[in-house]
Amino acid sequence: MADTSSWGWYSSSTWPGYSAASQDNLNANGNGRSVDPAGYTEITLHDTNNDGIIWDYDTDDVHSPDPAEYISGPSLNLYPQEIALYTNSTMVVNGVTYSGLEIEVTLFTDGTWGARLMDSSIPAGVHYSNVQSITLGTWDGVEYDGVTIAHVDAPFVCFAQDTRIMTVDGPRPVQNLTPRDRLITPHGPPARILWIGCREVAALGRAAPIRFAKGILGNTRALLVSAHHRVLVSHPALEDLTGYRQGLAAAHHLVGLRSGIQPVAYPRLRYWHILTEHHQVIMAEGAWAETLYPGTEAWAMLGPACQKLIRQSLPQLSRLPADYGPLAYPALSGRVCRELGPALLPHNQSRGLEKGVA
């Protein structure tokens, strides 16, 4: 067993509004919530299989939890149920306010919860005993699958190698695209690629792509995207919920809604990221899927070299990722996907898209 010592602020009080039956307790209702600095405690992360992640008990997720993995404090063992990240959080230390911090919140299966600064947000020279107040910022909208030993694992929006993307000149493998290419969108003019990049990973566990069999999304061939990559789905009830007839659903939230949607492991797989001037949905293998949205976590994972190239491509945006703009369509939670079920996935849904009303 791999045991790792860590720390956090723990609250023995139940998270407000907690329901054991809900898989969406951690969301925007945590925005602005205070964390008691007196709850500081030393903890141990018990990672039985040494894969770097303690998977949570949120049934939205693809990966099942391991009862032998848990987080222990001085007097009790805790099992993660949900994990969330709150950006733009603040902390006051000896009268000095530190802003723009990222705080991970872990909700446990007994309804209690804990918080921890991301490593990159810990101010130099600050000691926990001098912390006077902590305030959560804004929920980043991502449903994480588990507690990573070092930090919250940041999801990437990626297409698998050889995915055919529809350009104005016809379909082309993603690895053959360049910043000169223009991509077909459901509405409006084609989207110009500003930056395209790739990374090769061991596509196992959390990093495994989700495979949509031919026809599930109107796709003409099997489509492989990263687990958190969002695809465009439709349902009549969505207009009442979001004002749009379509919404963006993370691939892993659609696993199990219909046969033919499942994670597939690869020893090595090259993932490709496409950035356009604004967030868009583009056609991949005949289905609609999103482009890269440079949110806080994705932006950090790009690294300084890629960030510099992207800033050069978007000189009008002085504060990336903050100035990038909204999502092309509303993002759907795992709960909404489960409630609407298989009807989100009509065959040939790439035809007849309607914008709805914003």
Coordinates of C-alpha atoms in Angstrom, one line a residue, residues 1-260:
M1 CA 0.0 0.0 0.0
A2 CA 1.3 3.5 -0.9
D3 CA 0.6 5.9 1.9
T4 CA 1.2 9.6 1.4
S5 CA 1.1 12.2 4.2
S6 CA -0.8 15.4 3.4
W7 CA -2.9 18.0 5.2
G8 CA -6.2 19.9 4.9
W9 CA -8.9 21.8 6.7
Y10 CA -11.6 19.4 7.8
S11 CA -15.1 20.2 8.8
S12 CA -17.0 17.7 10.9
S13 CA -20.2 19.6 10.0
T14 CA -22.3 18.3 7.2
W15 CA -22.0 20.1 3.8
P16 CA -25.1 22.4 3.5
G17 CA -27.9 20.6 1.7
Y18 CA -26.0 17.3 1.7
S19 CA -28.0 14.3 0.4
A20 CA -26.4 10.9 0.3
A21 CA -28.6 10.1 -2.7
S22 CA -27.4 13.1 -4.7
Q23 CA -24.3 13.0 -6.9
D24 CA -24.1 16.7 -7.3
N25 CA -23.8 18.1 -3.8
L26 CA -20.6 20.1 -4.7
N27 CA -21.5 22.8 -7.2
A28 CA -22.0 26.6 -7.3
N29 CA -23.7 26.5 -3.9
G30 CA -20.2 26.4 -2.5
N31 CA -19.2 29.7 -4.0
G32 CA -18.2 32.2 -1.3
R33 CA -18.4 29.6 1.5
S34 CA -16.1 30.0 4.4
V35 CA -13.6 27.4 5.5
D36 CA -12.6 27.4 9.2
P37 CA -8.8 27.6 9.5
A38 CA -9.1 26.1 12.9
G39 CA -10.0 22.8 11.2
Y40 CA -6.4 22.3 10.0
T41 CA -5.4 18.6 10.3
E42 CA -2.7 16.2 9.1
I43 CA -4.0 13.4 6.9
T44 CA -2.8 10.3 5.2
L45 CA -3.9 9.3 1.6
H46 CA -4.0 5.5 1.3
D47 CA -3.5 4.6 -2.4
T48 CA -3.7 0.8 -2.4
N49 CA -2.8 0.1 -6.0
N50 CA -0.4 3.0 -6.2
D51 CA -2.0 4.5 -9.3
G52 CA -1.9 8.0 -7.8
I53 CA -5.6 8.4 -7.4
I54 CA -8.2 7.6 -4.7
W55 CA -11.4 7.1 -6.8
D56 CA -14.5 8.6 -5.3
Y57 CA -18.0 7.1 -4.8
D58 CA -19.8 9.4 -7.2
T59 CA -21.8 7.1 -9.4
D60 CA -21.5 9.5 -12.3
D61 CA -17.9 8.3 -12.8
V62 CA -16.6 5.6 -15.1
H63 CA -14.1 4.3 -12.6
S64 CA -15.4 2.3 -9.6
P65 CA -14.1 3.1 -6.1
D66 CA -11.8 0.8 -4.2
P67 CA -13.0 0.2 -0.6
A68 CA -9.4 -0.4 0.4
E69 CA -8.5 3.2 -0.6
Y70 CA -9.4 6.1 1.8
I71 CA -8.2 9.2 3.6
S72 CA -7.4 8.9 7.3
G73 CA -7.2 11.6 9.9
P74 CA -6.2 11.5 13.6
S75 CA -9.3 9.6 14.6
L76 CA -11.3 8.4 11.6
N77 CA -11.2 7.1 8.1
L78 CA -13.0 9.0 5.3
Y79 CA -14.1 7.9 1.9
P80 CA -14.4 10.6 -0.9
Q81 CA -17.9 10.9 -2.5
E82 CA -17.3 14.0 -4.7
I83 CA -14.4 16.3 -5.5
A84 CA -14.7 19.9 -6.7
L85 CA -12.3 22.8 -7.4
Y86 CA -13.0 26.4 -6.5
T87 CA -11.0 29.0 -8.4
N88 CA -10.4 32.6 -7.4
S89 CA -10.5 31.7 -3.8
T90 CA -9.1 34.0 -1.1
M91 CA -7.1 33.6 2.1
V92 CA -6.1 36.1 4.8
V93 CA -2.8 35.5 6.5
N94 CA -1.5 37.9 9.2
G95 CA -3.7 40.6 7.7
V96 CA -2.5 40.1 4.1
T97 CA -5.1 38.9 1.6
Y98 CA -4.1 36.4 -1.0
S99 CA -6.5 36.1 -4.0
G100 CA -6.7 34.0 -7.1
L101 CA -6.1 30.8 -5.2
E102 CA -7.4 27.3 -6.2
I103 CA -8.9 25.2 -3.4
E104 CA -9.9 21.6 -3.8
V105 CA -13.0 20.5 -1.8
T106 CA -13.6 16.8 -1.0
L107 CA -17.0 15.7 0.2
F108 CA -17.0 12.4 2.1
T109 CA -19.6 9.7 2.2
D110 CA -20.7 10.7 5.7
G111 CA -21.5 14.3 4.5
T112 CA -18.5 15.9 6.1
W113 CA -16.0 17.7 4.0
G114 CA -12.4 19.0 3.7
A115 CA -10.5 21.6 1.8
R116 CA -7.0 22.0 0.6
L117 CA -5.0 24.6 -1.3
M118 CA -3.6 23.3 -4.6
D119 CA 0.2 23.1 -4.4
S120 CA 0.6 25.9 -7.0
S121 CA -1.6 28.2 -4.8
I122 CA 0.3 27.9 -1.6
P123 CA 2.0 31.3 -1.0
A124 CA 5.7 31.2 -0.2
G125 CA 6.5 31.4 3.5
V126 CA 3.0 31.0 4.7
H127 CA 2.3 28.8 7.7
Y128 CA -1.1 27.4 8.4
S129 CA -1.1 28.7 12.0
N130 CA -1.2 32.2 10.7
V131 CA -4.2 31.8 8.4
Q132 CA -7.1 34.0 9.6
S133 CA -9.8 33.3 7.1
I134 CA -10.4 31.2 3.9
T135 CA -13.2 31.8 1.4
L136 CA -14.1 29.6 -1.5
G137 CA -14.2 31.3 -4.9
T138 CA -16.1 30.0 -7.9
W139 CA -16.8 26.3 -8.7
D140 CA -15.0 25.4 -12.0
G141 CA -17.9 23.3 -13.2
V142 CA -16.0 20.0 -13.5
E143 CA -17.0 16.8 -11.8
Y144 CA -13.7 15.1 -10.9
D145 CA -13.4 11.4 -10.5
G146 CA -11.1 11.1 -7.5
V147 CA -8.5 12.6 -5.3
T148 CA -5.1 12.6 -6.9
I149 CA -2.2 12.3 -4.6
A150 CA -0.4 15.4 -5.7
H151 CA -3.2 17.6 -7.1
V152 CA -6.6 17.6 -8.7
D153 CA -6.1 15.8 -12.0
A154 CA -7.0 18.3 -14.7
P155 CA -9.2 17.0 -17.5
F156 CA -8.3 17.8 -21.1
V157 CA -10.5 18.1 -24.1
C158 CA -8.9 15.8 -26.7
F159 CA -9.6 14.0 -29.9
A160 CA -7.8 10.7 -30.4
Q161 CA -5.2 10.3 -33.2
D162 CA -6.8 9.7 -36.7
T163 CA -10.2 11.3 -35.7
R164 CA -11.5 12.9 -38.9
I165 CA -12.5 16.5 -38.5
M166 CA -14.7 18.3 -41.0
T167 CA -13.1 21.3 -42.7
V168 CA -14.5 23.5 -45.4
D169 CA -12.5 21.3 -47.8
G170 CA -13.8 18.0 -46.4
P171 CA -12.8 15.7 -43.6
R172 CA -9.1 15.4 -42.5
P173 CA -7.4 13.4 -39.8
V174 CA -6.9 15.6 -36.8
Q175 CA -3.1 15.2 -36.9
N176 CA -3.0 16.7 -40.4
L177 CA -4.8 19.9 -39.4
T178 CA -2.9 23.3 -39.3
P179 CA -3.8 26.8 -38.0
R180 CA -4.7 27.7 -41.6
D181 CA -7.7 25.3 -41.6
R182 CA -11.3 26.4 -41.1
L183 CA -13.7 24.0 -39.5
I184 CA -17.4 23.5 -40.1
T185 CA -19.7 24.6 -37.2
P186 CA -23.5 24.1 -36.7
H187 CA -24.2 27.8 -37.1
G188 CA -22.4 30.8 -38.4
P189 CA -19.2 31.0 -40.3
P190 CA -16.4 28.3 -40.2
A191 CA -14.1 28.4 -37.1
R192 CA -10.5 29.1 -37.8
I193 CA -7.9 27.0 -35.9
L194 CA -5.6 29.2 -33.8
W195 CA -3.6 26.5 -32.2
I196 CA -3.4 22.7 -32.3
G197 CA -1.3 20.6 -30.1
C198 CA -0.9 17.0 -29.0
R199 CA 0.4 14.8 -26.2
E200 CA 1.0 11.0 -26.0
V201 CA -0.1 9.2 -22.9
A202 CA -0.7 5.8 -21.4
A203 CA -4.5 5.9 -22.1
L204 CA -5.4 3.7 -19.1
G205 CA -7.9 4.2 -16.3
R206 CA -8.9 7.9 -16.1
A207 CA -6.9 8.7 -19.2
A208 CA -8.7 6.1 -21.3
P209 CA -10.8 7.5 -24.1
I210 CA -14.5 7.0 -24.4
R211 CA -15.6 5.2 -27.6
F212 CA -18.9 6.0 -29.3
A213 CA -19.8 3.2 -31.7
K214 CA -20.9 4.2 -35.2
G215 CA -24.3 6.0 -35.3
I216 CA -24.6 6.7 -31.6
L217 CA -24.2 10.5 -32.1
G218 CA -24.9 10.4 -35.8
N219 CA -21.2 9.6 -36.3
T220 CA -20.2 7.8 -39.5
R221 CA -17.3 5.9 -37.8
A222 CA -16.4 5.1 -34.2
L223 CA -15.5 8.3 -32.3
L224 CA -12.8 8.3 -29.6
V225 CA -12.5 11.3 -27.3
S226 CA -11.1 11.9 -23.8
A227 CA -13.4 11.2 -20.9
H228 CA -14.2 14.8 -20.1
H229 CA -14.6 15.9 -23.7
R230 CA -18.1 17.2 -24.2
V231 CA -20.3 16.3 -27.1
L232 CA -23.4 18.0 -28.3
V233 CA -26.6 16.2 -27.4
S234 CA -30.3 17.2 -27.7
H235 CA -33.6 16.6 -25.9
P236 CA -36.9 18.6 -25.9
A237 CA -36.7 19.1 -22.1
L238 CA -33.4 21.0 -22.4
E239 CA -35.0 24.2 -23.7
D240 CA -36.9 24.5 -20.4
L241 CA -33.7 23.8 -18.4
T242 CA -31.2 25.8 -20.3
G243 CA -32.9 27.9 -23.0
Y244 CA -31.3 25.8 -25.7
R245 CA -32.5 22.6 -27.4
Q246 CA -29.0 21.2 -27.2
G247 CA -26.3 21.0 -24.5
L248 CA -22.8 19.7 -24.0
A249 CA -22.4 16.4 -22.1
A250 CA -19.1 15.0 -20.9
A251 CA -18.4 11.7 -22.7
H252 CA -18.0 9.9 -19.4
H253 CA -21.5 11.0 -18.3
L254 CA -23.0 9.2 -21.3
V255 CA -21.4 5.8 -20.5
G256 CA -24.1 3.3 -19.8
L257 CA -27.0 5.3 -21.3
R258 CA -26.9 3.2 -24.4
S259 CA -24.8 0.2 -25.5
G260 CA -21.9 1.2 -27.7

